[in-house]
Short mmCIF file of C-alpha atoms in Angstrom, two decimals:
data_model
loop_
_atom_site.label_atom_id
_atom_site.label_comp_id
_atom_site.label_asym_id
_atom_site.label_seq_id
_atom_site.Cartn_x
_atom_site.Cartn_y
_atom_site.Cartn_z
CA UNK A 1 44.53 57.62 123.31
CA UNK A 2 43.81 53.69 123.54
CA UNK A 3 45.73 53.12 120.80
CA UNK A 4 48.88 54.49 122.15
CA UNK A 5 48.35 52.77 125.27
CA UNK A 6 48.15 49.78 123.64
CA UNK A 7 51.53 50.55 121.77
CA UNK A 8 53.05 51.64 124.81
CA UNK A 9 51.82 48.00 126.38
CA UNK A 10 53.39 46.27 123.61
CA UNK A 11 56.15 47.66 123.91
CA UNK A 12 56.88 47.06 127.25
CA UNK A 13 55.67 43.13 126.76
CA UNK A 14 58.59 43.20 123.81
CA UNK A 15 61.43 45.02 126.02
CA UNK A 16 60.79 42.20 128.81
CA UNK A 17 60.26 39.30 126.39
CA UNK A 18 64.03 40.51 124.87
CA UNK A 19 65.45 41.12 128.22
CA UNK A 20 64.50 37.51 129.32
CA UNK A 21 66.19 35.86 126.17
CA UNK A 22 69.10 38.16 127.04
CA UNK A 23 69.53 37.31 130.97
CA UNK A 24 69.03 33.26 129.32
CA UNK A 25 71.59 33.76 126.58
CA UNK A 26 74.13 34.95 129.73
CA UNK A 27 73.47 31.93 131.67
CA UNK A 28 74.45 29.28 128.92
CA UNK A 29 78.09 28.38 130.05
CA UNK A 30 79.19 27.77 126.78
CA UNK A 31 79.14 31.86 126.02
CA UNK A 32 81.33 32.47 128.75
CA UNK A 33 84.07 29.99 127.59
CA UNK A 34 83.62 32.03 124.01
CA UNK A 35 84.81 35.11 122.77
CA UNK A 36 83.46 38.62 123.70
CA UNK A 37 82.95 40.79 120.56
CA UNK A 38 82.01 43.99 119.57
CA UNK A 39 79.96 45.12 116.83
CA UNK A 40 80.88 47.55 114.18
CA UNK A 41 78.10 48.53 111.85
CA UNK A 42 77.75 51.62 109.86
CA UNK A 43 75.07 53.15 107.44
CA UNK A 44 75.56 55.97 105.05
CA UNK A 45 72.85 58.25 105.50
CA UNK A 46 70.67 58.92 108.22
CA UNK A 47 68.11 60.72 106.23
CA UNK A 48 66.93 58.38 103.82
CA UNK A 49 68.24 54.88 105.57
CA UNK A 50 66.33 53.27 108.30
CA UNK A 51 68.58 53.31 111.08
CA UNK A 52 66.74 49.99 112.67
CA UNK A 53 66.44 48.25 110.01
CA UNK A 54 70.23 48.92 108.84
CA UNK A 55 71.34 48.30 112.12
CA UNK A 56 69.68 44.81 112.44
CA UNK A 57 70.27 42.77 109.22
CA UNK A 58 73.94 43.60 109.84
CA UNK A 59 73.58 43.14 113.73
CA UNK A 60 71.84 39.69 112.21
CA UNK A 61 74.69 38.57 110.37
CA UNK A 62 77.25 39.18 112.84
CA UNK A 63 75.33 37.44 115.46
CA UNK A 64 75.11 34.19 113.09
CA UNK A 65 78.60 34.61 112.21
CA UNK A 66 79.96 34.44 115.84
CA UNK A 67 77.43 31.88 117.03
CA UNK A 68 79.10 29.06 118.89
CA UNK A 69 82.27 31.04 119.19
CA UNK A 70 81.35 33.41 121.78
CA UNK A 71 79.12 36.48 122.16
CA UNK A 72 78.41 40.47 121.00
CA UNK A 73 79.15 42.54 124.61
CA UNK A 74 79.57 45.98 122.72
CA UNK A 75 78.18 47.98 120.02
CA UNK A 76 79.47 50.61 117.66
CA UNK A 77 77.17 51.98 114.88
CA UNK A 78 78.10 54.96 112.65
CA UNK A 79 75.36 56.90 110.97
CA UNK A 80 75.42 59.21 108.27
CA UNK A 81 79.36 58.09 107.81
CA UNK A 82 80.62 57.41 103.93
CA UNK A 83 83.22 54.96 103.83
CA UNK A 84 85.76 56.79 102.55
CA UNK A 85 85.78 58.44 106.14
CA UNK A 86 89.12 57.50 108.07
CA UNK A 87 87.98 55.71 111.59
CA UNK A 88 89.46 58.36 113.03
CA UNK A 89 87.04 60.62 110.95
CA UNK A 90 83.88 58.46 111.88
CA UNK A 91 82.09 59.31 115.44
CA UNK A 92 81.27 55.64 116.70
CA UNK A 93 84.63 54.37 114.64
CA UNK A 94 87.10 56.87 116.88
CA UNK A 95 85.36 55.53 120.00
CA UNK A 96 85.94 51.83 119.03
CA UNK A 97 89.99 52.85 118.22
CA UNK A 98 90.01 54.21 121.74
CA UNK A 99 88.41 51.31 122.86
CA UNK A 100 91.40 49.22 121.34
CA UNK A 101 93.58 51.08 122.99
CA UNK A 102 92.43 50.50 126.79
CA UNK A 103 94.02 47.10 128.27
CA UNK A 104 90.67 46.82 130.11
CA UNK A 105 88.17 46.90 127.22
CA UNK A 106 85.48 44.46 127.40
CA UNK A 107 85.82 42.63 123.77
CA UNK A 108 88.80 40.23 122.31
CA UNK A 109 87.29 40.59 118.57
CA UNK A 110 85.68 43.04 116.12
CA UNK A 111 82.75 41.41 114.12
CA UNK A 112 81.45 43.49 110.90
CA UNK A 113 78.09 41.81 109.04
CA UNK A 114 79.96 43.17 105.55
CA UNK A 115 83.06 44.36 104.60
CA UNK A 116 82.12 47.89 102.56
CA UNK A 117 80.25 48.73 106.41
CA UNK A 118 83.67 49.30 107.66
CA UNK A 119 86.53 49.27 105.11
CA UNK A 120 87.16 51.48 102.02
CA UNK A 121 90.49 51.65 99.64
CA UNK A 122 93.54 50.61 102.19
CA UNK A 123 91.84 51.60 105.13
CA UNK A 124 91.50 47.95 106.81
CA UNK A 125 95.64 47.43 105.91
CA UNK A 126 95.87 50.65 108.26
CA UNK A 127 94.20 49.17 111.05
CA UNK A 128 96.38 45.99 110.68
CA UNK A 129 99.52 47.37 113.09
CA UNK A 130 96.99 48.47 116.09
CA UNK A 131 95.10 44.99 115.63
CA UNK A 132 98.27 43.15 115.72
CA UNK A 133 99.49 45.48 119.00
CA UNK A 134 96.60 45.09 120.66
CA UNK A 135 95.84 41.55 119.98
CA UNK A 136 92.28 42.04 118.95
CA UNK A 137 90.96 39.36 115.97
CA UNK A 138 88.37 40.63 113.27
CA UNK A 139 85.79 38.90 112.16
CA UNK A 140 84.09 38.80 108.46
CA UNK A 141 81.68 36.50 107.23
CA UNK A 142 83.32 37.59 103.67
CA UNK A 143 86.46 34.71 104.91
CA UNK A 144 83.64 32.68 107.04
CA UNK A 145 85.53 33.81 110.59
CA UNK A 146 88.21 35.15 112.09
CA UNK A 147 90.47 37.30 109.57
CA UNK A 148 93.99 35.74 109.65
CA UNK A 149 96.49 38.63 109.42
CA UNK A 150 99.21 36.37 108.35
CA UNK A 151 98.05 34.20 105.95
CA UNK A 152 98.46 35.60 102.86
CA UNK A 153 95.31 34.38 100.89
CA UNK A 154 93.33 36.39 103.49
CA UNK A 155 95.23 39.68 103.12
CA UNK A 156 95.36 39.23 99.34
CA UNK A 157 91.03 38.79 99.89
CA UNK A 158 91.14 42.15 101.94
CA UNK A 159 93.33 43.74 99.54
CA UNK A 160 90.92 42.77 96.53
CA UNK A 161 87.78 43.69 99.05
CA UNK A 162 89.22 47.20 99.41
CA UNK A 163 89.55 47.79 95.93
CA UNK A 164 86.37 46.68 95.08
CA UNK A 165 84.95 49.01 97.73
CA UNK A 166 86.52 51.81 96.62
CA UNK A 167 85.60 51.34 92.80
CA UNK A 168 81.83 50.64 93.90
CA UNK A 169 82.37 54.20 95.50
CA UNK A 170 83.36 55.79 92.57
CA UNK A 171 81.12 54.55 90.39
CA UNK A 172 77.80 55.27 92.05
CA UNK A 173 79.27 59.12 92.57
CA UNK A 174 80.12 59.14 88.81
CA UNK A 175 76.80 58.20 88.04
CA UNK A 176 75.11 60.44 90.38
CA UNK A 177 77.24 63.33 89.64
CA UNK A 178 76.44 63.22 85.87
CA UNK A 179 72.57 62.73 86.76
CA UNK A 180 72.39 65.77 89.20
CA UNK A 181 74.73 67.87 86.25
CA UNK A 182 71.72 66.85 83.49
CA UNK A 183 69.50 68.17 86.36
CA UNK A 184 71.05 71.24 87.04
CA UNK A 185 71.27 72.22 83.37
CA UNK A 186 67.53 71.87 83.31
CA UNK A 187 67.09 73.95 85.74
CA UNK A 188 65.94 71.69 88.76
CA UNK A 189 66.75 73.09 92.20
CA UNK A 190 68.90 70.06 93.64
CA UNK A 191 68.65 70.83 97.49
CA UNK A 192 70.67 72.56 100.25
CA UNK A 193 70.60 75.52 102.05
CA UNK A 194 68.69 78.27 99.61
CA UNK A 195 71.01 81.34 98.71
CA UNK A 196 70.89 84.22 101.29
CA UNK A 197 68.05 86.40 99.39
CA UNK A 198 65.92 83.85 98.31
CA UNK A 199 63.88 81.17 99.93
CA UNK A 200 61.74 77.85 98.98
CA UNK A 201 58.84 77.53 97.90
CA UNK A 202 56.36 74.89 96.19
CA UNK A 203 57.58 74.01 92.57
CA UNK A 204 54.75 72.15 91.30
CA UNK A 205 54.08 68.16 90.70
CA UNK A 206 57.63 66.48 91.10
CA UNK A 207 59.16 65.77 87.91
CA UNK A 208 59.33 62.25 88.35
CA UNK A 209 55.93 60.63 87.30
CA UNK A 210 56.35 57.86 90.41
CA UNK A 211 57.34 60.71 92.94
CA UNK A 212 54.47 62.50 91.56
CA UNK A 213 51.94 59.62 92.19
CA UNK A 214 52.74 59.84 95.84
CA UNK A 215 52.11 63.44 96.47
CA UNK A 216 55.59 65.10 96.16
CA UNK A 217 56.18 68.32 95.30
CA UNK A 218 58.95 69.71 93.46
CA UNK A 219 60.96 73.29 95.16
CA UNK A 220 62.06 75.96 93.70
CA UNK A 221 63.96 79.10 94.83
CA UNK A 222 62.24 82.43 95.13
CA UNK A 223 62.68 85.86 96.57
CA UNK A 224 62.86 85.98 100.43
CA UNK A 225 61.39 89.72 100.80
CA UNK A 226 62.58 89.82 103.89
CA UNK A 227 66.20 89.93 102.68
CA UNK A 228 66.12 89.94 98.69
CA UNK A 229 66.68 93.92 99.09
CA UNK A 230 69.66 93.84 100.69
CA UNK A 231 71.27 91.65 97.82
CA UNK A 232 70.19 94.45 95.69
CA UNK A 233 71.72 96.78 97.86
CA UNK A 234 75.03 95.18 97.60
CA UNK A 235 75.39 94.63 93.99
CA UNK A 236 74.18 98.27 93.63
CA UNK A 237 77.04 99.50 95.91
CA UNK A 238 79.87 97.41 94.45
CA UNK A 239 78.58 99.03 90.87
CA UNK A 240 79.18 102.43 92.19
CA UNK A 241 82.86 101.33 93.44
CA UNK A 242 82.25 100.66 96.94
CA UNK A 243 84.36 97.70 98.73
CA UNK A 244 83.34 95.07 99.74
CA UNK A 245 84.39 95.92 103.26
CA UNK A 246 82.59 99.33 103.12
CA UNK A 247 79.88 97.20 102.05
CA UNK A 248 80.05 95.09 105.24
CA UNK A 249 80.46 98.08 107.34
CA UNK A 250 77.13 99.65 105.59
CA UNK A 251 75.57 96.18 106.10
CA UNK A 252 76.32 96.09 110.05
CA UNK A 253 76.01 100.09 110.75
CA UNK A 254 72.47 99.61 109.54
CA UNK A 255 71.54 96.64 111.72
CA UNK A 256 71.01 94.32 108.78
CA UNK A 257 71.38 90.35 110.16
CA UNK A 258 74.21 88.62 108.72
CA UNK A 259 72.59 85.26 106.62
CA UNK A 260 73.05 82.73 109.91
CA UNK A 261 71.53 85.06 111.96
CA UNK A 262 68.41 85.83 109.41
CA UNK A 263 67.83 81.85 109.08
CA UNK A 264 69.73 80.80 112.27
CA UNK A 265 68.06 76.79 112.51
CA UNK A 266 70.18 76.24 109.02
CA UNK A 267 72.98 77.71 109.63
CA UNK A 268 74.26 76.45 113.16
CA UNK A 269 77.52 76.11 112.60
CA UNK A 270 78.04 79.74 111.47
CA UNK A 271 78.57 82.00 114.42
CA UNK A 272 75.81 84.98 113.71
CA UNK A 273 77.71 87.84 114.86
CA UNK A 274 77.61 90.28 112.04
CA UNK A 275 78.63 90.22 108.36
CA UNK A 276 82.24 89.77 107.27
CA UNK A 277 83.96 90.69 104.17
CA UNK A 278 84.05 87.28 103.38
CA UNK A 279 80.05 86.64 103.78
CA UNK A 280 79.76 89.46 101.53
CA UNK A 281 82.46 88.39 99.07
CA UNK A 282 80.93 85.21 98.84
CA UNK A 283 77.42 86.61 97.74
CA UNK A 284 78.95 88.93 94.86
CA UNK A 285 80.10 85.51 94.02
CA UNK A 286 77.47 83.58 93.18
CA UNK A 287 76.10 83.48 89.74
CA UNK A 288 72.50 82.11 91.19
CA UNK A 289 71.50 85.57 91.71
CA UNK A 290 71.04 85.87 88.34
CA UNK A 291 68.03 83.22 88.04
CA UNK A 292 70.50 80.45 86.81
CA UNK A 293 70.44 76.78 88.47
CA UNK A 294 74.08 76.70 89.58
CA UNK A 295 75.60 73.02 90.91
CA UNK A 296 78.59 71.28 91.92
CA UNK A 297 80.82 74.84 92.63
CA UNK A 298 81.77 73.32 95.60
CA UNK A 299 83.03 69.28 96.27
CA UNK A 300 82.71 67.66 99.36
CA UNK A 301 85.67 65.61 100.72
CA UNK A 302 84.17 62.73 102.70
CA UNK A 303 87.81 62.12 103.44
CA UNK A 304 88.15 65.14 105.54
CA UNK A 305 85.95 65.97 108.43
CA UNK A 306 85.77 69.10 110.30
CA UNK A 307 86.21 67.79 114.13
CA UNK A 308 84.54 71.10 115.37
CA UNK A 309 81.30 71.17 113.16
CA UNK A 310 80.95 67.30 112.25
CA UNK A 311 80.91 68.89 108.56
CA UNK A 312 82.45 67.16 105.34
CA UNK A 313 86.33 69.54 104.32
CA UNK A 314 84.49 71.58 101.40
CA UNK A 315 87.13 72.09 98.07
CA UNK A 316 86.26 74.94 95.51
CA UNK A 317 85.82 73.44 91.71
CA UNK A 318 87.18 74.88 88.87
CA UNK A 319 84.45 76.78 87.00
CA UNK A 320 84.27 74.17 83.93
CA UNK A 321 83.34 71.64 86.21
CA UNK A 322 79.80 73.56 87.32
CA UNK A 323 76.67 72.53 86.03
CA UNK A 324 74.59 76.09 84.73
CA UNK A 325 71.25 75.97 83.75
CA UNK A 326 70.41 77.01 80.45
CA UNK A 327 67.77 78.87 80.88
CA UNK A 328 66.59 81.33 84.27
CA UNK A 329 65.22 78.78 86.62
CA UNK A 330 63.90 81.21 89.81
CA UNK A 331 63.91 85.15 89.71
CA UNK A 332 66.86 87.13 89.32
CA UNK A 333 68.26 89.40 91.88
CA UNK A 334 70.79 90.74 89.68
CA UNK A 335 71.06 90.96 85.72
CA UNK A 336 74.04 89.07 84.16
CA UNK A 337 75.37 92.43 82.91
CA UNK A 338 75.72 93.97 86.44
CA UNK A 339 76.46 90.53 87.58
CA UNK A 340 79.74 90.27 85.16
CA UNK A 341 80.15 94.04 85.61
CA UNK A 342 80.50 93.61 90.04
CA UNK A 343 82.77 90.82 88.74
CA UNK A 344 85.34 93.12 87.28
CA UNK A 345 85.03 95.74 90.41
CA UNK A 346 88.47 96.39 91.67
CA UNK A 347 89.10 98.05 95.15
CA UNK A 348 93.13 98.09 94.18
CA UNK A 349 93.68 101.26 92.37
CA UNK A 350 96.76 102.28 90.06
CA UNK A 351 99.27 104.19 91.76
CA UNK A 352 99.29 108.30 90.76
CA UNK A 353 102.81 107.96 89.61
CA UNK A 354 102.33 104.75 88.01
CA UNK A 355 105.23 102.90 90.19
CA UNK A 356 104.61 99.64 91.93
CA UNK A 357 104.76 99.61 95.85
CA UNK A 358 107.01 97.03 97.50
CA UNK A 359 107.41 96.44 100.98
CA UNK A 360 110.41 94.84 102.18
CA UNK A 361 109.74 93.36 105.91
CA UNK A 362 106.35 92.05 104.48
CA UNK A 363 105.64 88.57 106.72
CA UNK A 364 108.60 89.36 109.21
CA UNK A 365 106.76 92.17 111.40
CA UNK A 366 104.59 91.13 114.07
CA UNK A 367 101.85 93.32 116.59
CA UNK A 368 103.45 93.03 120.43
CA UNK A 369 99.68 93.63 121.94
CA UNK A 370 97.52 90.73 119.80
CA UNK A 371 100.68 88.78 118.14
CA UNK A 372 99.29 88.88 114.66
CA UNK A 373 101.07 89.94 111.41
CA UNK A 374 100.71 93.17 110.46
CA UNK A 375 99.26 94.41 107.32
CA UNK A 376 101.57 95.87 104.97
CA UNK A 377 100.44 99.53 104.60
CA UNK A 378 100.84 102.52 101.49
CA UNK A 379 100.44 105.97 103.64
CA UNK A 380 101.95 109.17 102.89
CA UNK A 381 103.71 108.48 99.43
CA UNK A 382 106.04 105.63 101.63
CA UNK A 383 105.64 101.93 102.80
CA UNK A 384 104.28 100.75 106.15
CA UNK A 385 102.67 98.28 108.73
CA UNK A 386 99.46 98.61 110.77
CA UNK A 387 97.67 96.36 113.52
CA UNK A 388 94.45 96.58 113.85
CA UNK A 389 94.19 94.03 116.53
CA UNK A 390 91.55 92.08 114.39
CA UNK A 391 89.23 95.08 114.06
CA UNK A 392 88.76 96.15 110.23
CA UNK A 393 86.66 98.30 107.90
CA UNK A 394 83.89 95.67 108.09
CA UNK A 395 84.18 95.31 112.26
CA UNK A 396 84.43 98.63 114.01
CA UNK A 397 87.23 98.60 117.20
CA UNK A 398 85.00 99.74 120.23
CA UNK A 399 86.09 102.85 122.11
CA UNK A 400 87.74 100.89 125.12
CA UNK A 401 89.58 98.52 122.46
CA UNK A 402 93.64 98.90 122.10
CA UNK A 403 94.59 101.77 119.40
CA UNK A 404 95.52 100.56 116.18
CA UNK A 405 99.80 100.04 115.84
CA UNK A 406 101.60 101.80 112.73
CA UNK A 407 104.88 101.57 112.08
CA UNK A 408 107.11 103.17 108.77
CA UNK A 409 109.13 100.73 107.19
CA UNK A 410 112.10 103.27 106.82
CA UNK A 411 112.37 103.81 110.42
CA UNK A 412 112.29 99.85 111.02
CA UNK A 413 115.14 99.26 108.47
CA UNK A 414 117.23 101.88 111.40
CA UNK A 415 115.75 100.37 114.50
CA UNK A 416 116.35 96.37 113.69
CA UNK A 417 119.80 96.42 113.92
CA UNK A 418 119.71 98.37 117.23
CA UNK A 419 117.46 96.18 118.87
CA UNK A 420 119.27 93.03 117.03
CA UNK A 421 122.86 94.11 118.71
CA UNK A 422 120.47 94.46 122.32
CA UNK A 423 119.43 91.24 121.72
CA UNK A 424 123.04 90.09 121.32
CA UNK A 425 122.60 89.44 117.08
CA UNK A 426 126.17 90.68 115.32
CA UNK A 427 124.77 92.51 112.22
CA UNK A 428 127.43 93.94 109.97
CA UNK A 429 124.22 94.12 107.08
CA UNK A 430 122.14 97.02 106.56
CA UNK A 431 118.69 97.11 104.21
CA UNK A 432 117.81 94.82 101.61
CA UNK A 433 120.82 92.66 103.06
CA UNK A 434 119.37 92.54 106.11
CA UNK A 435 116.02 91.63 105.36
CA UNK A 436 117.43 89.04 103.53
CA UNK A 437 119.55 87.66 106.91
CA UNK A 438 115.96 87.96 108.69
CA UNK A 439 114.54 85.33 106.18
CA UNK A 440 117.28 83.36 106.02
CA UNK A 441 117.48 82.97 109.84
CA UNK A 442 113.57 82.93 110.73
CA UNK A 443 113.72 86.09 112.20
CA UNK A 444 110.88 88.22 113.69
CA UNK A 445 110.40 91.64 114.09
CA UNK A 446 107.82 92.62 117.08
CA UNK A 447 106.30 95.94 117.27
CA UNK A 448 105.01 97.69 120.05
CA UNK A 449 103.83 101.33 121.12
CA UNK A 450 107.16 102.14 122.51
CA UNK A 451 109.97 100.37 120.51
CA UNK A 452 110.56 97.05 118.54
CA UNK A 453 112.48 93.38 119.69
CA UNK A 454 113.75 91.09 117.47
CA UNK A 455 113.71 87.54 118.27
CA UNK A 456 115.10 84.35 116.29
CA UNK A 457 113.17 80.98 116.57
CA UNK A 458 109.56 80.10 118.57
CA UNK A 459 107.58 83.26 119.31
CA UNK A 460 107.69 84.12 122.88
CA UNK A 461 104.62 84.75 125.30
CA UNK A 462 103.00 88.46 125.03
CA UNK A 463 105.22 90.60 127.75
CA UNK A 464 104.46 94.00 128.79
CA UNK A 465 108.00 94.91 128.32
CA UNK A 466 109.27 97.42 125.24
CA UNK A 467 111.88 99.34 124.37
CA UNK A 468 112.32 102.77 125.45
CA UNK A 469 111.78 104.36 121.90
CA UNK A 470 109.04 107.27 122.49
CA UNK A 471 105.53 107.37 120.86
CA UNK A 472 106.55 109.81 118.59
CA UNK A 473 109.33 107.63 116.63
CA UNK A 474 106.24 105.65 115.54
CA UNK A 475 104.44 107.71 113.69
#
């Protein structure tokens, strides 16, 4: 307890020792007659950087870069940010461009302590038109000062500066990438969020002799018990022919928690409500149920950020691009047979006649009650269109929800041009013809209960009116 006291008393002794050289530094009259800058730092990750000490040898530089020329008033520092991130894409970076953009911001110059902290590629030739708008100077101690935007040996420097960035990128994720592949193929589990099923546990003595020195442990997947069984369960009902929506269905009528509400604290950005076909398509998916080390089925683009989550744009690789271990590396939940076998799993079946089923309006009908597309349809030997309002296999629709909309494409192909002369459309075409005019023109068909509208251009707002076709012309 006297320890942290005396922590907590040095602390305070530093905060007013820096506060005094701060409320000095504002009285020299030569800062005021200087410029006011802000600071842009950045740092790439925030769990193996030191934020502080990041923060401060570039805060450092800046501060000796600007001295005698006026003073830092504001601070912007992004963490966890790769520089291939647009500003726009980078938290502290988007504040600073709105900061630009305000006549009454309270800096005349941007200072950055080194170049690959804020640029990347083109990225600083982007910012040039705001800068020059605005009339805000950057600063770089890579030119010694203030950059000059119209001298051409300083943009040809930044030009150079970007591309050097960019290749430095590229070449530490080359290098990384093919280190993590060698890895995977040995089996190694690589990090992130375990596999719904499975679960980490201790792996041994890290692999590395100087990790291992310091105490760390190596992880390895391993059967969660608490859900392993219900990956079971699904590959055992897609082998019998079930869907994977009647699989999802199964999943939620028996109370089973989807995987971000079974491990909720690492999956926050999933919404926990129940399981989805795609949740369940995705773990049919994955070969790591079969006890191989599987890496790099999924890229990151650092480009792309999702504004919502604050998470990296994700892109699917091509198969030949993964990195599979050679061996089984944790315990299967699956054998590769049934694996390859739920692979091949079709819910589609062939047609009893052998024909193929076309549907004409297909992407021109649209649900009057919830305004999405409805689902092309095979019932009764003839084509069709449903809406369930968002409910599906997977989701039950609750007893008060709005009754699912079905509509036969034959009797659409005789109401459109009814309801196309009533909205004042001259239609001498009938059938195929006229589903080709409804392309052509943008056309869409709404459906409700009691009749059908057509409408040419922007959608309009949901209306409670319909025409006076009865309930029994839909079905």
């Amino acid at each position: 307890m006297a320890l942290e006291n005396d922590h907590d008393l040095l602390d305070v002794w530093l905060s007013d020792k820096q506060r005094r050289g701060e409320r000095r530094r504002s009285q020299d009259p030569h800062v005021h007659l200087g410029l006011r800058f802000a600071f842009y730092g950045r740092m790439s990750t925030s769990e193996y950087q030191d934020r502080h000490s990041s923060r401060l040898w570039q805060r450092e530089v800046c501060e000796r870069l600007v001295a005698g020329y006026g003073v830092v008033v504001a601070e912007f520092f992004d963490e966890g940010a790769s520089r291939r991130r647009r500003w726009s894409n980078r938290p502290e970076a988007a504040r600073l461009l709105e900061a630009l953009a305000d006549p009454d911001r309270r800096f005349d110059a941007i200072v950055v302590g080194e170049y690959e902290r804020a640029f990347c590629g083109r990225q600083f030739d982007e910012l040039v038109p705001l800068l020059r708008v605005v009339g805000v100077q950057v600063w770089l101690p890579e030119v010694g000062g203030r950059v000059d935007l119209d001298d051409d040996e300083h943009r040809r420097l930044m030009t150079f500066l970007g591309a050097q960035s960019e290749r430095e990128v590229i070449r530490a994720r080359n290098r990384a990438l093919a280190a993590m592949k060698a890895q995977a193929e040995l089996g190694r589990y690589l990090g992130g969020r375990p596999p719904y099923g499975y679960m980490l546990v201790d792996g041994g003595p890290h692999p590395r002799r100087a990790d291992a020195r310091w105490g760390r442990r190596a992880r390895k997947l391993a059967p969660d018990p608490r859900t392993s069984g219900h990956v079971r369960w699904m590959f055992a009902r897609r082998l019998s022919g079930v869907s994977v929506a009647g699989i999802a269905r199964g999943l939620n009528e028996r109370g089973v928690l989807c995987p971000s509400a079974a491990d909720q604290e690492r999956n926050r950005h999933r919404s926990g409500v129940e399981w989805s076909v795609q949740s369940v398509q995705t773990i049919l998916d994955n070969p790591r149920y079969t006890g191989r080390q599987v890496w790099n089925r999924v890229a990151n683009d650092r480009d792309e950020v999702d504004l919502r989550t604050g998470r990296s744009g994700q892109v699917p690789n091509l198969p030949q691009d993964w990195a599979v271990s050679r061996e089984v590396a944790h315990t299967p939940l699956v054998s590769m047979h049934d694996f390859t076998a739920a692979q091949n799993v079709r819910a589609r079946r062939p047609n009893d006649d052998g024909g193929e089923r076309r549907y004409l309006l297909s992407g021109l009908v649209v649900c009057g009650v919830c305004r999405r597309r409805m689902d092309a349809h095979w019932v009764h030997g003839r084509p069709g269109y449903r809406c369930r309002h968002g409910f599906s296999s997977a989701r039950r629709r609750p007893a008060d929800g709005p009754r699912s909309l079905y509509w036969r494409e034959d009797r659409l192909l005789e109401d459109i041009p009814v309801a196309a002369a009533s909205a004042g459309f001259a239609w001498s075409a009938v059938g195929a013809d006229m589903v080709v005019l409804l392309r052509e023109q943008d056309m869409t068909v709404v459906c409700g209960h009691r009749g059908i509208e057509v409408f040419g251009g922007p959608m309009p707002a949901l209306s409670s009116q319909s025409s006076a076709l009865t309930d029994d012309a839909l079905r």
